[in-house]
Tab-separated table of N, CA and C in Angstrom:
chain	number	residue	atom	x	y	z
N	4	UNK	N	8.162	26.400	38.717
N	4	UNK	CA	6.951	26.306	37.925
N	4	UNK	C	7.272	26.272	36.429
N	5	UNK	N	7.927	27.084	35.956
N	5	UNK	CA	8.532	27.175	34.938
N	5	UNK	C	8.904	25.890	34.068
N	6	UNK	N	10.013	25.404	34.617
N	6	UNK	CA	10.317	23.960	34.910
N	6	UNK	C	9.665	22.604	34.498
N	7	UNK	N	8.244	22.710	35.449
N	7	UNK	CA	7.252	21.839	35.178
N	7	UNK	C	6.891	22.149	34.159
N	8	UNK	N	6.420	23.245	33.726
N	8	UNK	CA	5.368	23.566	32.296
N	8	UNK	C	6.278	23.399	31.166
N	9	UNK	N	7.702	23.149	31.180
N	9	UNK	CA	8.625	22.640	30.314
N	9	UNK	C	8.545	21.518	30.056
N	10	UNK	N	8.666	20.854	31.034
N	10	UNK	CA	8.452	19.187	31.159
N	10	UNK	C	7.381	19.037	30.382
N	11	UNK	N	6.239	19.644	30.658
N	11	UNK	CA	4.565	18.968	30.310
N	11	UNK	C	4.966	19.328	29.029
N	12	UNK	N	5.137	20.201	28.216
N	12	UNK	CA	5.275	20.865	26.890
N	12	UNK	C	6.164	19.542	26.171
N	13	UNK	N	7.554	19.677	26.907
N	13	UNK	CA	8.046	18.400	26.011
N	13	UNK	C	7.490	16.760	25.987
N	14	UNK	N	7.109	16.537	27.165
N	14	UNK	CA	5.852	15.440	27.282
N	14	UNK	C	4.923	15.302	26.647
N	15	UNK	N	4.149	16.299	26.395
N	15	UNK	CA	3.234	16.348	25.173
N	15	UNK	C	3.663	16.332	23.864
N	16	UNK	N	5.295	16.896	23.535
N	16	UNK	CA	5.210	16.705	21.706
N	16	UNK	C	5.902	15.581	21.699
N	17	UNK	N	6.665	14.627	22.526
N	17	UNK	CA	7.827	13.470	22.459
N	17	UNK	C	6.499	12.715	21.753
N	18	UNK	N	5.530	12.077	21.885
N	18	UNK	CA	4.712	11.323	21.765
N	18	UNK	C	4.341	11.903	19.918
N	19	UNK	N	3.542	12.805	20.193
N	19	UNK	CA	3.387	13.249	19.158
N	19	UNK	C	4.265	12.842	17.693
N	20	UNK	N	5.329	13.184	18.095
N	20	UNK	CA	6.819	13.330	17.136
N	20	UNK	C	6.586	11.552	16.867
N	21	UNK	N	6.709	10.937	18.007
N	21	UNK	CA	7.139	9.737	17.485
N	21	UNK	C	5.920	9.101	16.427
N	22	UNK	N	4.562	9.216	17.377
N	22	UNK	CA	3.376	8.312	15.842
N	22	UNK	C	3.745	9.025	14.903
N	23	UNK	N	4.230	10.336	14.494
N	23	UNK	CA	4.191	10.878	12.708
N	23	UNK	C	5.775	10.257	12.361
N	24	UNK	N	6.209	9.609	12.751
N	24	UNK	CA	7.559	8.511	12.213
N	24	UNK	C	7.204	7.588	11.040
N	25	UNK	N	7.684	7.934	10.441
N	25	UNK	CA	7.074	6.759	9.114
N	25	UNK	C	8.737	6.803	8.651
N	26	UNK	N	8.314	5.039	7.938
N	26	UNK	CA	9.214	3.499	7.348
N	26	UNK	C	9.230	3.789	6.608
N	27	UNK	N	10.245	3.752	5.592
N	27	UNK	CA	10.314	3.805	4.139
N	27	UNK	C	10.355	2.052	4.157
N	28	UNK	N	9.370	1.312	3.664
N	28	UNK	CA	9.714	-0.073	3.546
N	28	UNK	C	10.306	-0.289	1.849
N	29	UNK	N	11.618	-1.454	2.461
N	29	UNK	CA	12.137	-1.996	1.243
N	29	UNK	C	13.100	-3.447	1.792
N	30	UNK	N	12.877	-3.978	0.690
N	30	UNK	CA	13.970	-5.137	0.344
N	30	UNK	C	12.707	-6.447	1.487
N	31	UNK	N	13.400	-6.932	2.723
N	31	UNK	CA	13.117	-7.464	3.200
N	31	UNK	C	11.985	-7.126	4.551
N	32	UNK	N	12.162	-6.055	5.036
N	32	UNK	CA	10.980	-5.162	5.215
N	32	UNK	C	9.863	-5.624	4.729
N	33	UNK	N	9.794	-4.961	3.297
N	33	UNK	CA	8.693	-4.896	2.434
N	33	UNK	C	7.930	-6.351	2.116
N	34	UNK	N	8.590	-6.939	2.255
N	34	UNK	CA	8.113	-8.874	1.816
N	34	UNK	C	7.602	-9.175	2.983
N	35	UNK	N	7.785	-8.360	4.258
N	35	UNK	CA	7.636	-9.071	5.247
N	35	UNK	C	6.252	-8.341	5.514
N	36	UNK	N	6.298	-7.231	5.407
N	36	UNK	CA	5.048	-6.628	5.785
N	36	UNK	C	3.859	-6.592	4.450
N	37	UNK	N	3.771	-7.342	3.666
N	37	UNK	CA	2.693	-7.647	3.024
N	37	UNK	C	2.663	-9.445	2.719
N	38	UNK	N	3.518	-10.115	2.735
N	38	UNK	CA	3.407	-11.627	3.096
N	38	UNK	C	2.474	-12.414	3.806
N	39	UNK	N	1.095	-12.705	3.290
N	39	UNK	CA	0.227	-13.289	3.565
N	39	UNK	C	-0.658	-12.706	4.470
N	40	UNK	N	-0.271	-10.900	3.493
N	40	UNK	CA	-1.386	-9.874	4.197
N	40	UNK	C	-2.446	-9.449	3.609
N	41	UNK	N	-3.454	-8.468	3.730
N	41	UNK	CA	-3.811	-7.962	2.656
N	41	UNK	C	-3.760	-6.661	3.029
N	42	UNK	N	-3.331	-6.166	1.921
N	42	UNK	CA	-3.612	-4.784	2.105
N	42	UNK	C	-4.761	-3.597	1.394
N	43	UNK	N	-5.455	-2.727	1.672
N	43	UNK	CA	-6.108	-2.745	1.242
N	43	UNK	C	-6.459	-0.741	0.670
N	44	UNK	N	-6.379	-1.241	-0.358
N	44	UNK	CA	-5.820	-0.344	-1.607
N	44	UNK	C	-7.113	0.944	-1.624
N	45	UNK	N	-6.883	2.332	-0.954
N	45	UNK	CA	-7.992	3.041	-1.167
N	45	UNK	C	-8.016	3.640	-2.622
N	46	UNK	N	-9.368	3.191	-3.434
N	46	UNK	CA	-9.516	3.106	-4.336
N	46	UNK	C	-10.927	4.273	-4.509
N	47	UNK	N	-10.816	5.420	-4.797
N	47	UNK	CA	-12.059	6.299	-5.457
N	47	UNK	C	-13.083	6.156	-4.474
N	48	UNK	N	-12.426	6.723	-2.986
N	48	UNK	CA	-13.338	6.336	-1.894
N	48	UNK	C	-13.669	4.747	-1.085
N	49	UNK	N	-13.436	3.895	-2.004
N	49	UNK	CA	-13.637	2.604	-1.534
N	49	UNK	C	-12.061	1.939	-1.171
N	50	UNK	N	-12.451	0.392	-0.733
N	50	UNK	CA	-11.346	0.321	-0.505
N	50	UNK	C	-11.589	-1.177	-0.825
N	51	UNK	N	-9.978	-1.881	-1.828
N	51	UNK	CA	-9.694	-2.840	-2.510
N	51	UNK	C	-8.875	-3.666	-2.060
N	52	UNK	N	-9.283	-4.836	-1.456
N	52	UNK	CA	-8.744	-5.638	-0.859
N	52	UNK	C	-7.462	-6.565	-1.832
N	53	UNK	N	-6.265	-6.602	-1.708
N	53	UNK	CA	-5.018	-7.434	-2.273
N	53	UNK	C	-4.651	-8.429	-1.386
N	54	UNK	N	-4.403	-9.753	-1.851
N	54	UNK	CA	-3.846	-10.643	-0.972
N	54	UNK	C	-2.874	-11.072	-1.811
N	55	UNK	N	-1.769	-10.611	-0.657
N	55	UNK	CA	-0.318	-10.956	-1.565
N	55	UNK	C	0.174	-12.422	-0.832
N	56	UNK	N	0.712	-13.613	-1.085
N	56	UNK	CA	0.924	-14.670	-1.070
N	56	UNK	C	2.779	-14.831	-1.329
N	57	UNK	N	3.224	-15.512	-0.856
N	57	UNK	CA	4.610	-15.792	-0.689
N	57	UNK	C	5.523	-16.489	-1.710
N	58	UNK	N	4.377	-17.239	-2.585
N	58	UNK	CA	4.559	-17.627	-3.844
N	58	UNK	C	4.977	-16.345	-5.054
N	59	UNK	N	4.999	-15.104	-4.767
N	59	UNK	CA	4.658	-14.349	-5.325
N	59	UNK	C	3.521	-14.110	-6.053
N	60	UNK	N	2.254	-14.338	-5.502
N	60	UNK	CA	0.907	-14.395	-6.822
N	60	UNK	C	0.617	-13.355	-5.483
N	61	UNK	N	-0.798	-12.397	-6.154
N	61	UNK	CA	-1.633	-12.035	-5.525
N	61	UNK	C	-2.708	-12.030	-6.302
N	62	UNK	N	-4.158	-11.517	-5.580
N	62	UNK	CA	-5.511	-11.461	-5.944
N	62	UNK	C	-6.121	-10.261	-5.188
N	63	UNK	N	-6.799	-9.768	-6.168
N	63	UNK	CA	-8.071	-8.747	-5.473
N	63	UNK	C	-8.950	-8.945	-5.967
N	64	UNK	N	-10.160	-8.482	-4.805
N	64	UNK	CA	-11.786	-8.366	-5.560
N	64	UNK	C	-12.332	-7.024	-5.296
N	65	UNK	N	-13.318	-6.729	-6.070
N	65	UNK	CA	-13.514	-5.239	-5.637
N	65	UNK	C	-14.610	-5.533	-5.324
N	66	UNK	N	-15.523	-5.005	-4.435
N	66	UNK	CA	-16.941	-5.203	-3.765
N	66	UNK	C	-17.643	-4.652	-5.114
N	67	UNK	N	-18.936	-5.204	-4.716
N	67	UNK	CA	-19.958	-4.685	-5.801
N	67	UNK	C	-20.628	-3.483	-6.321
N	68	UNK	N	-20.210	-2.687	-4.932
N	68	UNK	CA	-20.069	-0.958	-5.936
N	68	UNK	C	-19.241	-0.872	-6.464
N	69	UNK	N	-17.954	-0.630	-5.722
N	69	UNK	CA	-16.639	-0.327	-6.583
N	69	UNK	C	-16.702	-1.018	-8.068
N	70	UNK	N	-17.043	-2.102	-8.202
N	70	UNK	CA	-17.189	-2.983	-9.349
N	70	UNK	C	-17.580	-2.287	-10.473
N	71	UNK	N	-18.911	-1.636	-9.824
N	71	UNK	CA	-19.904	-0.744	-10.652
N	71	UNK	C	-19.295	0.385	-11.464
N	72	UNK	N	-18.167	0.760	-10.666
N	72	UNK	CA	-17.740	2.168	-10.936
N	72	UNK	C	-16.193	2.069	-12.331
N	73	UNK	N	-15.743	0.511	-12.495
N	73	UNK	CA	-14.879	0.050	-12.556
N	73	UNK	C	-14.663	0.568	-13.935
N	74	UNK	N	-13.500	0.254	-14.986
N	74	UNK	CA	-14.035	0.940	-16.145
N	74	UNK	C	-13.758	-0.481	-17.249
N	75	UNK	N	-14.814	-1.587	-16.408
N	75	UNK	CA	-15.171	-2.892	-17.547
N	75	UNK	C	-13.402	-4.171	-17.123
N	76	UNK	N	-12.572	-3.500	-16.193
N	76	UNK	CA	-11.613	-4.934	-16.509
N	76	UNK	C	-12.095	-5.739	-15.431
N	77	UNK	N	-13.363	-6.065	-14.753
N	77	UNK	CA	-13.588	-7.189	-13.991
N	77	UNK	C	-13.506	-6.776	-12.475
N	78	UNK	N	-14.367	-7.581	-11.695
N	78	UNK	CA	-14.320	-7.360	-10.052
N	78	UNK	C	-13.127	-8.190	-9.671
N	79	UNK	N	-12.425	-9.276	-10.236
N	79	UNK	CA	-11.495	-9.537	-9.381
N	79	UNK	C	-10.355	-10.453	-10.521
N	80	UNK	N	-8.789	-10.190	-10.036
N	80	UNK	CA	-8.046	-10.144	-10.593
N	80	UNK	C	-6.920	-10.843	-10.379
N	81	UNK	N	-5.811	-11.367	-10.847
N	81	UNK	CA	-4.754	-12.170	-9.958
N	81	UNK	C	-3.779	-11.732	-10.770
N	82	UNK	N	-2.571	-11.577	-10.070
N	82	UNK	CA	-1.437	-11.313	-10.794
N	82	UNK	C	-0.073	-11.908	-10.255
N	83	UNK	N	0.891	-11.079	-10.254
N	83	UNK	CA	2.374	-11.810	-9.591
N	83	UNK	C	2.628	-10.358	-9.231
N	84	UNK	N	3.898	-10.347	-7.979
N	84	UNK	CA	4.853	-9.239	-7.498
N	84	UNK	C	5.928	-10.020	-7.365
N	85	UNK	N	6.946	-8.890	-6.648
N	85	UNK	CA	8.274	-9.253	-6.499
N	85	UNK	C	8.602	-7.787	-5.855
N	86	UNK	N	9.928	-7.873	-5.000
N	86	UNK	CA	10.344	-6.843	-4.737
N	86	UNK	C	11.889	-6.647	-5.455
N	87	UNK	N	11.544	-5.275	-6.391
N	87	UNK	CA	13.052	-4.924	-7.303
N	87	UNK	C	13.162	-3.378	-6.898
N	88	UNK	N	14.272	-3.366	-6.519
N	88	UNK	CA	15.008	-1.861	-6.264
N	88	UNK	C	14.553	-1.196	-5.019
N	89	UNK	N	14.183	-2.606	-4.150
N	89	UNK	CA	13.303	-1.581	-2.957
N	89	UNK	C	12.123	-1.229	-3.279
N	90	UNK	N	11.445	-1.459	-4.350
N	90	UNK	CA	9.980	-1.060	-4.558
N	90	UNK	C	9.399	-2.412	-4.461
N	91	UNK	N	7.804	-2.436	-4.367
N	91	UNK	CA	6.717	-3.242	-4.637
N	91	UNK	C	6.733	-3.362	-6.405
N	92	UNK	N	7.025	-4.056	-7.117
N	92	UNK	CA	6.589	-4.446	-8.815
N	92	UNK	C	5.158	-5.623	-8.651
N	93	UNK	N	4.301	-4.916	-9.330
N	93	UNK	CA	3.347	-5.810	-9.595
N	93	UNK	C	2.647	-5.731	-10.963
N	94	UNK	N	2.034	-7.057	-11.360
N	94	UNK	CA	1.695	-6.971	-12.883
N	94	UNK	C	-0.172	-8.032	-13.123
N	95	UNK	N	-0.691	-7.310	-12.719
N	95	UNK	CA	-1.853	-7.864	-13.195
N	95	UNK	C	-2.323	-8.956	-14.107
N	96	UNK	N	-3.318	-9.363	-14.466
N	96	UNK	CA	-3.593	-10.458	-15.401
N	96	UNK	C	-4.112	-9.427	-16.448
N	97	UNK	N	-5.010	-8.776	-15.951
N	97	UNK	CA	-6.186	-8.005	-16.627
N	97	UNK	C	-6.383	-6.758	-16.212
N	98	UNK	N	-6.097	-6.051	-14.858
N	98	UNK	CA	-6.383	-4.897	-14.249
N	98	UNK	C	-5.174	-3.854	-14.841
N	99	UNK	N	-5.393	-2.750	-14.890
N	99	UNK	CA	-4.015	-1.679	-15.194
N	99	UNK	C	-3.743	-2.174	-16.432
N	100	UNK	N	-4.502	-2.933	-17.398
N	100	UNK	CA	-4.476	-3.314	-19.006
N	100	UNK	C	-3.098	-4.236	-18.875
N	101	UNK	N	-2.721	-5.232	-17.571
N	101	UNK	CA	-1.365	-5.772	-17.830
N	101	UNK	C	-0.172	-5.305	-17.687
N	102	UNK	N	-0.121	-4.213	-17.303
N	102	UNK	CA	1.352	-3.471	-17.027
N	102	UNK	C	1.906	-3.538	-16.255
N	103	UNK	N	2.902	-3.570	-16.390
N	103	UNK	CA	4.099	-3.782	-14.754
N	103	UNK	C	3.963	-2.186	-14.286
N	104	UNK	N	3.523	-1.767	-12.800
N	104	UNK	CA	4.322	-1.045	-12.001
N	104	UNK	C	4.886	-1.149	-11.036
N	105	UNK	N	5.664	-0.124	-10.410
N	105	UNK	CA	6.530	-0.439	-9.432
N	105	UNK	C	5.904	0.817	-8.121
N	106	UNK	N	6.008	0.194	-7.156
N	106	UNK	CA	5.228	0.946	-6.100
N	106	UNK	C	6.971	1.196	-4.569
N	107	UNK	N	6.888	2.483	-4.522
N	107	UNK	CA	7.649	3.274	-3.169
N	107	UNK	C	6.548	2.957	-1.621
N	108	UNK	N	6.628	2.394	-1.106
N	108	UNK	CA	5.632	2.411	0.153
N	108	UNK	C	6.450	3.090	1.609
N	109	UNK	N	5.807	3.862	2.020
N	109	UNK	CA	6.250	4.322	3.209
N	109	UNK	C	4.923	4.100	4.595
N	110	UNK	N	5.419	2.984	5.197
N	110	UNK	CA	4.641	2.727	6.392
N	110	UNK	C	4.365	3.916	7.894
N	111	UNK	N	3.275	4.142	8.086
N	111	UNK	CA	3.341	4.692	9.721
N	111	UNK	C	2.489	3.943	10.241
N	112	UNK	N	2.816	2.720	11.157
N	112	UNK	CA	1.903	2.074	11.971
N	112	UNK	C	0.850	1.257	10.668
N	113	UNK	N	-0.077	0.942	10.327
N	113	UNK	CA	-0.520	-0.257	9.585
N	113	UNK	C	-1.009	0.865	8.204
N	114	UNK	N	-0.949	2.005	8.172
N	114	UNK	CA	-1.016	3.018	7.422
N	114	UNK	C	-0.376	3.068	6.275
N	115	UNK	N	-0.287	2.932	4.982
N	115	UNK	CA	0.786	2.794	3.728
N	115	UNK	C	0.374	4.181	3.004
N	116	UNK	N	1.678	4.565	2.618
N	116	UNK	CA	1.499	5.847	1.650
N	116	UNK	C	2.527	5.246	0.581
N	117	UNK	N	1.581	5.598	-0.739
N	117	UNK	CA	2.299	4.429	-1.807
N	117	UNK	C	2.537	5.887	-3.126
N	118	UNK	N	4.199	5.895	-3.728
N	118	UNK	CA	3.777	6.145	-4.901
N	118	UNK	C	4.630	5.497	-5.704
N	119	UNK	N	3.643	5.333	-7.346
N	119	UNK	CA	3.914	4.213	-8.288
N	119	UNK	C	4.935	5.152	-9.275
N	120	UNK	N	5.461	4.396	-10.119
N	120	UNK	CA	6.830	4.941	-10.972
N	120	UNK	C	6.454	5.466	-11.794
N	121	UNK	N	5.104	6.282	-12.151
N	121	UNK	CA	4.712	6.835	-12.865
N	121	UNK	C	4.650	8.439	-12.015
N	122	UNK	N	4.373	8.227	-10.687
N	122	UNK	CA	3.745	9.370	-10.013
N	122	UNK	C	2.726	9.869	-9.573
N	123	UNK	N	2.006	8.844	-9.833
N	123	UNK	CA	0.381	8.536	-8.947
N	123	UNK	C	0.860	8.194	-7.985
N	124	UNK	N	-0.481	8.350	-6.916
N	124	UNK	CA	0.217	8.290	-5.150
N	124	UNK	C	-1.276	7.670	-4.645
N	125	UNK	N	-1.410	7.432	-3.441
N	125	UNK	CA	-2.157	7.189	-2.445
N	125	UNK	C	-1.875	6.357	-1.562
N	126	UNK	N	-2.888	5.910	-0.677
N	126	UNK	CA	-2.966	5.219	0.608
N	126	UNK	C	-3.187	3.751	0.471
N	127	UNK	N	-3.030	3.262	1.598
N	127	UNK	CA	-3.671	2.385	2.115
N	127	UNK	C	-3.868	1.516	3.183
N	128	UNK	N	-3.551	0.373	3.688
N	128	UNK	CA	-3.835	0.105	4.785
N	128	UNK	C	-3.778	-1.494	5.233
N	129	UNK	N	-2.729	-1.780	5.531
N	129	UNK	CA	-1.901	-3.351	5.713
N	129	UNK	C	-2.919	-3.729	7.230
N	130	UNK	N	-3.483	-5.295	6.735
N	130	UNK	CA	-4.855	-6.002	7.766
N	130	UNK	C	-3.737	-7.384	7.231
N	131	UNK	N	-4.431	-7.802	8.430
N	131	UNK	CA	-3.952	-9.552	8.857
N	131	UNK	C	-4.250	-10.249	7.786
């Protein structure tokens, strides 16, 4: 009896253990899993759709609340990326006042936990 209730115990956390496994994505990874994806950037409760393109350009729009809440650089935006040092680098036209940052992404399943080279962090969430 013993035995069995061992089994079930480790049966129950093997599973467990494995979904909390998270990717550190980089280099070729990383190109691959946002390449003509979007991902979509949780933003102050809402959530901000990016479409990154292979050309290196991307675009976002922010829906018309988020818009509301925005602080004046526009509902939607286009910029360029690249992947340097294993990070995400991206540089806006107009959003983030034009600045290059560089983004750490760690994947679990379509789940992204992102932090930028400043030390801001959050989520988000890689869609077809």
């Amino acid at each position: 009896m013993k035995t069995g209730t061992l089994l079930l115990a480790v049966g129950l956390a093997l599973p467990a253990t494995a979904a909390l496994s998270a990717e550190q994505l980089a280099g070729d990874a990383l190109r691959g899993a946002i390449i003509g994806k979007t991902v979509y950037l949780n933003v102050s409760g809402f959530e901000l759709p990016i479409q990154y393109s292979a050309n290196g350009r991307m675009t976002g729009k922010m829906g018309t609340v988020a818009a509301s809440f925005s602080r004046g650089d526009g509902s939607s935006d286009s910029g360029k990326w690249w992947v340097a040092e294993d990070q995400l680098c991206q540089k806006w036209t107009s959003w983030m006042n034009g600045k290059q940052y560089c983004y750490k992404l760690t994947r679990q399943g379509a789940n992204v936990r992102w932090v930028r080279n400043d030390g801001r962090s959050g989520t988000a969430r890689i869609g077809g």
